[in-house]
Amino acid sequence: MNTYPWLTTIALLPLVGSVIVVLLPKHNAKLAKSVALAFSLVTLGAVIAMSLNFEANSEEVFQFAESYTWIPSFGINFSFGVDGIALVLIALATTLVPVVILGGWNEAIDSQGSVKGYFALILVLESLMIGVFAATDVFLFYVFFEAMLIPVYFMIGRYGGPQRSYAAVKFLIYSLVGGLFMLASLIGLYVVSAQITGTGTFDFTTLVGLDIDPDIQKLLFLGFFFAFAIKAPLWPFHTWLPDAAGQAQPGTSVLLIGVLDKVGTFGMIRYCLEIFPAASTFYAPVVIAIALIGIFYGGFVALKQTDMRRLFAYSSMSHFGFIALGIFVFTSVGQSGSVIYMVAHGLSTAGLFIAAGYLMSRRGGSAQLSSFGGVNKVAPVLAGFFLIAALSSLALPGMVSFIGEFMVLLGAFQQYMWVGAIATVGIVLTAAYVLRVYQKSMTGPLNPECEGMKDLNGREITALVPIAALIIVLGVFPAPLLNVINPAVDRLMTTVGVSDPEVTFPALNVPASNEGGSE
Amino acid sequence: MNTFTAPEIDYVAIAPILIVAIAALLSVLTETFLPRSVRRPVQMILTLISLIGALIVLVINRDIRTITGGGAVAIDGPALVLMGTILILALLSAFLVAERSLDSLGDSFAPSAAALPGSVDEREFSARGYFQTEIWTLFLFAVLGMLAFVVANDLLFMFVALEVMSLPLYLMVGMARRRRLLSQEAALKYFVLGAFSSAFFIFGAGLVYGFAGSISLPEINDALASTAGETLLIVIGMAMLLVGLLFKVGAVPFHQWTPDVYQGAPTPITAFMGATVKVAAFGAMMRLLYVAFSGIQWDWEIILWAVSILSMIIGSLIALTQSDVKRMLAYSAIAQSGFILVGVVAASPSGISAVMFYLIAYGLVTVGTLAVISMVRDSTGEATHLSKWAGLGKKSPVLGAVMAVFMLSLAGIPLTSGFVIKFSVFAAGIAEGDTWLVIAAVVASIIAAFFYVRVIVVMFFSAPNENTASVAVPSIFTTITVAATVTATLVLGIIPQPMIDLLTNAGIFIR
C-alpha cells in the first residue's frame, strides 16, 4: 500500500482554503468565491486520485490508514482510514461542495454576514465532513460530529431567511442534546473496553473485536442511535429539519441534508451495527417501525407543503426512512442499497435545492409553490434540470436512486415480506408529491408574475450538469459504486454476525421462509 | 528529665511557604507604618512578587521529597503540585483583586471594613476615595494557610493551617463594596458554620489521638496496622475529621453555606476561594485518607461514595433551578466536588493524578468564569441575574465566546479541559471497580450540562433587551486573568498529555 497520508491531505486542503479565503480583502467577493471554488475542486481532484488507488477487494478493513497518538493515556488516537462506504460518502461530499459553491454563487450577498465568510464556512464544513467519514477512532469521530455543528450553525444563523436564528438554535439544541447522549455512551464504551481488555481504547477496530455483554450493548446502543436518529433525522426526531431547511440558503441545505444528515445514517451502519451487533438485531424491529412511519409521515406531510424547501425537507425524511430500513433489515442487498441510496439522495437533493435556489433568485426569494407556474414555457432548461432531479427523487428507473430504492426494498422483502410490501406503497406517495411540485411550478398556464423569467446562465448550468450526469450515469452503470460498496457491506455483515436469508425465488404462494437475522 | 530537642527543619524544602509567610508579615507592617497613599501599590507589588517568587522557588525545588519539621511537614510530589496550583490560582485571583477600572466607584471592596453598611462613616470614606488595603494582607495569610494545609503531615499542624486559611477568608467574604449587607450576612454564615466544622475537625483529631496515641499521620497508620478490631473510636474520629474537610469543599450535606457565600462575597474573592480552597482541602483530604487512614479504607470509602453521589445529584438538580449566575456556579461547585470525590474514592496513583488534574483545570475555569462575571455590569454593579445576560453574546461576542468556552468546559465537552478531567476521574474510578459511582457521575454530568448550556443559550440565542447588562472595559489585570485561563482551558483540553505525564510523575503521597 502507498503510505502517502491521503486522508489528512484531503481533510486539510479545504481548511487551508478557508483560512486563505478569510484573509482575502473584504470588498473583493468574487476573488474569495473563486479561491473557494478552486480549493474545492483541488480537493475533489485529490479525492479522485485517491479513489483510483483504492483496492475494492483489499484484505484490509481500512485503506489509506493513518494513525497519530493524541492522548495516549485515554487510548485516543488521531486515526483516519476508509472502507468502501466511507470512500463513497467522502466522494459525495467533495463532489457536492464545488457544486454548491458554483450554484450558490450569489447566495450570501444580501445576508448580514460577509460573502467571503459564507464560503469560508463551506470549506470548513467540507474539512469536517471528510474528517467525520474518515475517522476510525470513535472519539475522533465524536469530535468531528460535534464540530460540524459550529459552521452549520453560523451558515443558518447568519445567512438564512427571516426566521434564521430560531431555526439555527433549534438545529443546535437538537444536535447538542443528541451529542450529549452519545458522549455518555462513548464514555460507557471506553469503560467497557477497559474492563474487557484492561486498557481502555477508542480504536474502532479494537472495539468491534470486543465481545460486549448484550445487556450493556442495548444501553450503549441507545446513546449512539439517539444522536444518529436526530442527525439523520428519523421520525420523531425530525422537527428541526424543516425549519432549518426552510430558513437556510439552498446551498446550505444541500450540504445539510445531502451530506450532514448522511452522517447519521453512516453512523448507524458503521458504529451502531458493528460495535453493538447484538443490540442492533434486538432493536431492529423498533427501528424498522420508526423507519416505516417516517416513510409515510414524511410523504404525507410533504404532500401538504406550500414551500418548496420545506417540502424537500419532508421528502428527505421519507427517504431517510428508506435508508434506515435498508440498514436494519440485515441483508447485504439492503445495506448496499442503503449506501447507494445515500449517494443518490445526496445528488437529487442537491439538484432540487439548487434548482429551487435558482427559482427563488428569480422570484425575490420566494419558494412558495404559488409563486410559480408554467415556468417550463419561459425557462425550459431550468425546468429540465428540475425535472431530472425530481424524477431522481421519485426513483425513476434509469436514475441512480432507483437502484438504491430497489435494492432496499429487495432486501426488505428477503427478510420481512410485509415490511417490504408496506414500504413499497411509500413509492406511490413519493411519486405523488414530487410530481405535484413539478406540475404546480413548471407546467400549466404561465403565472403572470413569472413573465419574462430568464433561463439559466452558463454558471448555473455548469453547476447542475455534473449532478444530472452523475444521476443518470450511475443509474445506468452503477458497477463502480457497487464494486466499492459491496466488499465493505459483506465484511460488515460478517462482523455483525448475520448472513443473508436464503432466497429460493419462491413461487408467489410460498411465504419467505426465514425468521430473520439473529445470530 | 527530658530535654527538649528542636526539630530539624529543612528550610530549603519549605522555602515557598516561608516566602509567603514573610510577605504576609511584611504586609502587616505595611498596613501599620506606611501612609495610606502608598499602601496599595506596595501591597500589590508585595503580593505579586511573593507569589511569583514562591512559584519560582517551587520549580527549583521540584525534585525535593522529604519529611521535615519533626514529621509535621511532608514535601512530596502531590504537595509540590498542589502548592504550585494554589500559587498560580492565587496569582490569577490577585489580578482580579487588583482590578480597579470595572466599577465606577473603584475596586470591589468596601472602603473601610470597620464602617457599618450604609452608615455616615461609610459614605464619608467612600466620598474621600479611600481604598482599603487590608484585603491584601488577608489574601496573603489565606494563601499561607493553604500552602501549609497541603503539606501538613500531622493533625495539629493541619488544624492550624486550616484556621490560618479560613479566618482571613471569613473576613474577605464580608468586604464587598456593593450589596454589603448581603456580603456581611454571607460572611457571618460562613464564619459560624465554618467554626462549627472546625470544632468537628479538632474533636475528631482528639478521638484519633485517643486511639493512636499520636497526631502524626504515618503513626496513626502504624497504630491502625498493629490494632486488629476495636476501630470504632478511630472510625468516628476519622468521620469527624472528614466533616471538617468536606465542609470546606462544599460537599452535600455540608454545602449550605456555599450559595450565599458565592453570591455575597466580592467576586474576586469568590474566584479566589472557589478555586483555591478546593485545591487545599482536597489535597489535605487525600493526604489524611491515604497516609493515615488507608487501614480503614472500607469505612471512608462508603462515606465518600454517599457524599459524592449526593453532591453530584443534588448540586446538579438545584443548579438547574437557579436564575442567578453566581448562585448557579455555587451549586455547580457542589456538584463538581462530587465529581472530584469520585477520583478521591478511587484511592490509586491514577486517582491522585486525576484529582490533581481536576483541581488545576477546575480552578482555572472557576477563576476565569468569575473574572467574566465581574465584567458584566449594569448601573447597580454586577449584573448576576441570568435575565440580564440575554443577548450578551451578541453585544459582546468575545466575552460571550470566552464564557461559552468556560461553560462547555464545566459541562465536560471534549476539546476543553473539562472533558479531560472528568474522563480522568471516571477512568480512575472504573479502574478501581467503582462502576456504579461512575455511572451516577455520568448521569449527573448530563443533568449538569443543561444548566451550563443554558447560559450559552441565554447569551447567544436571546435578543438583547433594555435589561441586558453591559460589559465594562477591564484593565490589563482582568484581561491577563481571562486570557490566561481561557488559553489554559483550551490547551489542556486539546493536548492534555504533557500535563497528565507531569502529574503521573509527581507520584504519590509519602509516609
Short mmCIF file of C-alpha atoms in Angstrom, two decimals, chain B residues 46-250:
data_model
loop_
_atom_site.label_atom_id
_atom_site.label_comp_id
_atom_site.label_asym_id
_atom_site.label_seq_id
_atom_site.Cartn_x
_atom_site.Cartn_y
_atom_site.Cartn_z
CA LEU B 46 4.50 42.64 47.65
CA THR B 47 1.77 40.12 46.93
CA LEU B 48 2.63 39.60 43.29
CA ILE B 49 6.36 39.33 43.92
CA SER B 50 5.95 36.90 46.80
CA LEU B 51 3.59 34.66 44.84
CA ILE B 52 5.80 34.65 41.78
CA GLY B 53 8.90 34.19 43.92
CA ALA B 54 7.36 31.26 45.76
CA LEU B 55 6.41 29.74 42.43
CA ILE B 56 9.96 30.07 41.10
CA VAL B 57 11.43 28.50 44.24
CA LEU B 58 8.88 25.73 43.94
CA VAL B 59 10.03 24.96 40.42
CA ILE B 60 13.66 24.92 41.57
CA ASN B 61 12.65 22.60 44.44
CA ARG B 62 10.75 20.27 42.15
CA ASP B 63 12.87 17.21 42.96
CA ILE B 64 12.75 17.52 46.75
CA ARG B 65 10.93 14.72 48.55
CA THR B 66 11.28 14.94 52.29
CA ILE B 67 9.56 14.89 55.65
CA THR B 68 10.75 17.68 57.86
CA GLY B 69 9.82 19.84 60.82
CA GLY B 70 9.74 16.92 63.21
CA GLY B 71 7.42 14.97 60.97
CA ALA B 72 4.87 17.78 60.72
CA VAL B 73 5.63 18.73 57.13
CA ALA B 74 5.72 16.37 54.17
CA ILE B 75 7.07 17.71 50.90
CA ASP B 76 6.26 15.16 48.21
CA GLY B 77 5.19 15.16 44.59
CA PRO B 78 1.50 15.84 45.17
CA ALA B 79 2.33 18.52 47.74
CA LEU B 80 4.53 20.34 45.24
CA VAL B 81 1.90 20.10 42.52
CA LEU B 82 -0.83 21.30 44.85
CA MET B 83 1.27 24.17 46.15
CA GLY B 84 2.05 25.20 42.60
CA THR B 85 -1.63 25.06 41.72
CA ILE B 86 -2.57 27.19 44.71
CA LEU B 87 0.10 29.76 43.88
CA ILE B 88 -0.93 30.04 40.23
CA LEU B 89 -4.62 30.31 41.04
CA ALA B 90 -3.87 32.83 43.79
CA LEU B 91 -1.81 34.87 41.37
CA LEU B 92 -4.61 34.93 38.81
CA SER B 93 -7.10 35.88 41.53
CA ALA B 94 -4.75 38.57 42.81
CA PHE B 95 -5.06 40.26 39.44
CA LEU B 96 -8.81 40.35 39.93
CA VAL B 97 -8.37 41.81 43.41
CA ALA B 98 -6.16 44.49 41.89
CA GLU B 99 -8.69 45.42 39.22
CA ARG B 100 -9.98 48.98 39.57
CA SER B 101 -11.42 50.08 36.29
CA LEU B 102 -14.55 47.93 36.17
CA ASP B 103 -16.53 49.70 38.87
CA SER B 104 -17.08 53.43 38.72
CA LEU B 105 -16.57 53.52 42.48
CA GLY B 106 -13.15 51.88 42.34
CA ASP B 107 -12.33 48.33 43.33
CA SER B 108 -14.65 45.61 44.58
CA PHE B 109 -14.07 46.15 48.28
CA ALA B 110 -15.64 48.28 50.95
CA PRO B 111 -13.56 51.40 51.59
CA SER B 112 -13.37 50.55 55.25
CA ALA B 113 -14.23 47.19 56.62
CA ALA B 114 -14.95 48.64 60.04
CA ALA B 115 -17.63 51.08 58.91
CA LEU B 116 -21.22 49.83 59.19
CA PRO B 117 -23.04 49.29 55.92
CA GLY B 118 -24.93 52.40 54.89
CA SER B 119 -23.55 54.45 57.79
CA VAL B 120 -22.35 58.02 57.65
CA ASP B 121 -18.82 56.78 58.13
CA GLU B 122 -19.01 54.57 55.14
CA ARG B 123 -20.28 57.37 52.90
CA GLU B 124 -17.58 59.61 54.24
CA PHE B 125 -14.85 57.10 53.48
CA SER B 126 -16.32 56.48 50.08
CA ALA B 127 -16.51 60.19 49.32
CA ARG B 128 -12.89 60.67 50.31
CA GLY B 129 -11.95 57.98 47.86
CA TYR B 130 -10.41 55.67 50.41
CA PHE B 131 -9.41 52.21 49.39
CA GLN B 132 -8.82 49.58 51.93
CA THR B 133 -5.68 47.58 51.53
CA GLU B 134 -6.06 45.10 54.36
CA ILE B 135 -7.53 42.76 51.79
CA TRP B 136 -4.01 42.06 50.54
CA THR B 137 -2.78 41.12 53.98
CA LEU B 138 -5.69 38.76 54.45
CA PHE B 139 -5.13 37.37 50.98
CA LEU B 140 -1.52 36.51 51.75
CA PHE B 141 -2.39 34.87 55.05
CA ALA B 142 -5.07 32.78 53.36
CA VAL B 143 -2.56 31.63 50.74
CA LEU B 144 -0.10 30.83 53.50
CA GLY B 145 -2.71 28.70 55.25
CA MET B 146 -3.50 26.82 52.07
CA LEU B 147 0.14 26.08 51.32
CA ALA B 148 0.61 24.77 54.85
CA PHE B 149 -2.61 22.78 54.60
CA VAL B 150 -1.43 20.62 51.71
CA VAL B 151 1.92 19.80 53.31
CA ALA B 152 0.62 19.23 56.83
CA ASN B 153 1.58 15.76 57.98
CA ASP B 154 0.16 15.83 61.47
CA LEU B 155 -3.31 16.66 62.71
CA LEU B 156 -2.36 19.63 64.81
CA PHE B 157 -0.41 21.38 62.07
CA MET B 158 -3.24 20.57 59.71
CA PHE B 159 -5.71 22.23 62.05
CA VAL B 160 -3.57 25.33 62.45
CA ALA B 161 -3.22 25.55 58.68
CA LEU B 162 -6.97 25.11 58.29
CA GLU B 163 -7.61 28.05 60.60
CA VAL B 164 -4.93 30.26 59.04
CA MET B 165 -6.59 29.61 55.73
CA SER B 166 -10.18 30.05 56.91
CA LEU B 167 -10.13 33.09 59.19
CA PRO B 168 -8.94 35.56 56.54
CA LEU B 169 -11.50 34.11 54.12
CA TYR B 170 -14.38 34.73 56.54
CA LEU B 171 -13.34 38.37 56.69
CA MET B 172 -12.73 38.80 52.99
CA VAL B 173 -16.17 37.45 52.16
CA GLY B 174 -17.77 40.28 54.13
CA MET B 175 -15.97 43.10 52.38
CA ALA B 176 -17.99 43.68 49.23
CA ARG B 177 -18.31 47.34 48.30
CA ARG B 178 -21.79 46.92 46.85
CA ARG B 179 -24.63 44.96 48.46
CA ARG B 180 -22.69 44.94 51.70
CA LEU B 181 -25.45 43.57 53.87
CA LEU B 182 -25.67 40.52 51.67
CA SER B 183 -21.93 40.21 51.85
CA GLN B 184 -21.82 40.50 55.63
CA GLU B 185 -24.63 38.03 56.04
CA ALA B 186 -22.67 35.60 53.92
CA ALA B 187 -19.55 36.21 55.98
CA LEU B 188 -21.39 35.56 59.22
CA LYS B 189 -22.95 32.35 57.92
CA TYR B 190 -19.63 31.18 56.61
CA PHE B 191 -17.92 32.01 59.88
CA VAL B 192 -20.49 30.36 62.16
CA LEU B 193 -20.76 27.20 60.10
CA GLY B 194 -17.03 27.18 59.44
CA ALA B 195 -16.21 27.49 63.14
CA PHE B 196 -18.63 24.66 63.81
CA SER B 197 -16.94 22.43 61.25
CA SER B 198 -13.53 23.33 62.66
CA ALA B 199 -14.82 22.13 66.00
CA PHE B 200 -15.69 18.83 64.39
CA PHE B 201 -12.20 18.63 62.99
CA ILE B 202 -10.46 19.25 66.28
CA PHE B 203 -12.81 16.90 68.14
CA GLY B 204 -12.08 14.23 65.55
CA ALA B 205 -8.38 14.85 65.98
CA GLY B 206 -8.83 14.29 69.70
CA LEU B 207 -10.57 10.98 69.21
CA VAL B 208 -7.94 9.81 66.75
CA TYR B 209 -5.23 10.79 69.22
CA GLY B 210 -7.09 8.81 71.84
CA PHE B 211 -6.88 5.76 69.63
CA ALA B 212 -3.43 6.08 68.14
CA GLY B 213 -1.58 7.98 70.84
CA SER B 214 -0.14 10.22 68.16
CA ILE B 215 -1.19 13.06 65.93
CA SER B 216 1.32 12.21 63.21
CA LEU B 217 -0.39 10.80 60.12
CA PRO B 218 2.12 7.97 59.48
CA GLU B 219 2.00 6.95 63.12
CA ILE B 220 -1.80 6.80 63.03
CA ASN B 221 -1.41 4.46 60.10
CA ASP B 222 1.04 2.30 62.08
CA ALA B 223 -1.33 2.22 65.02
CA LEU B 224 -4.14 1.07 62.76
CA ALA B 225 -1.95 -1.65 61.30
CA SER B 226 -0.99 -3.02 64.70
CA THR B 227 -4.53 -2.98 66.15
CA ALA B 228 -6.98 -5.56 64.98
CA GLY B 229 -10.66 -4.77 65.61
CA GLU B 230 -11.59 -2.10 68.18
CA THR B 231 -11.74 0.54 65.46
CA LEU B 232 -14.97 2.30 66.41
CA LEU B 233 -13.17 5.19 68.08
CA ILE B 234 -10.94 5.84 65.14
CA VAL B 235 -13.75 5.49 62.61
CA ILE B 236 -15.76 8.13 64.44
CA GLY B 237 -12.67 10.30 64.74
CA MET B 238 -11.91 9.91 61.06
CA ALA B 239 -15.50 10.73 60.11
CA MET B 240 -15.36 13.91 62.19
CA LEU B 241 -12.13 14.96 60.54
CA LEU B 242 -13.81 14.37 57.20
CA VAL B 243 -16.74 16.58 58.19
CA GLY B 244 -14.32 19.45 58.69
CA LEU B 245 -12.76 18.91 55.29
CA LEU B 246 -15.96 18.17 53.37
CA PHE B 247 -17.37 21.42 54.72
CA LYS B 248 -14.51 23.32 53.13
CA VAL B 249 -15.13 21.78 49.71
CA GLY B 250 -18.88 22.32 49.99
#
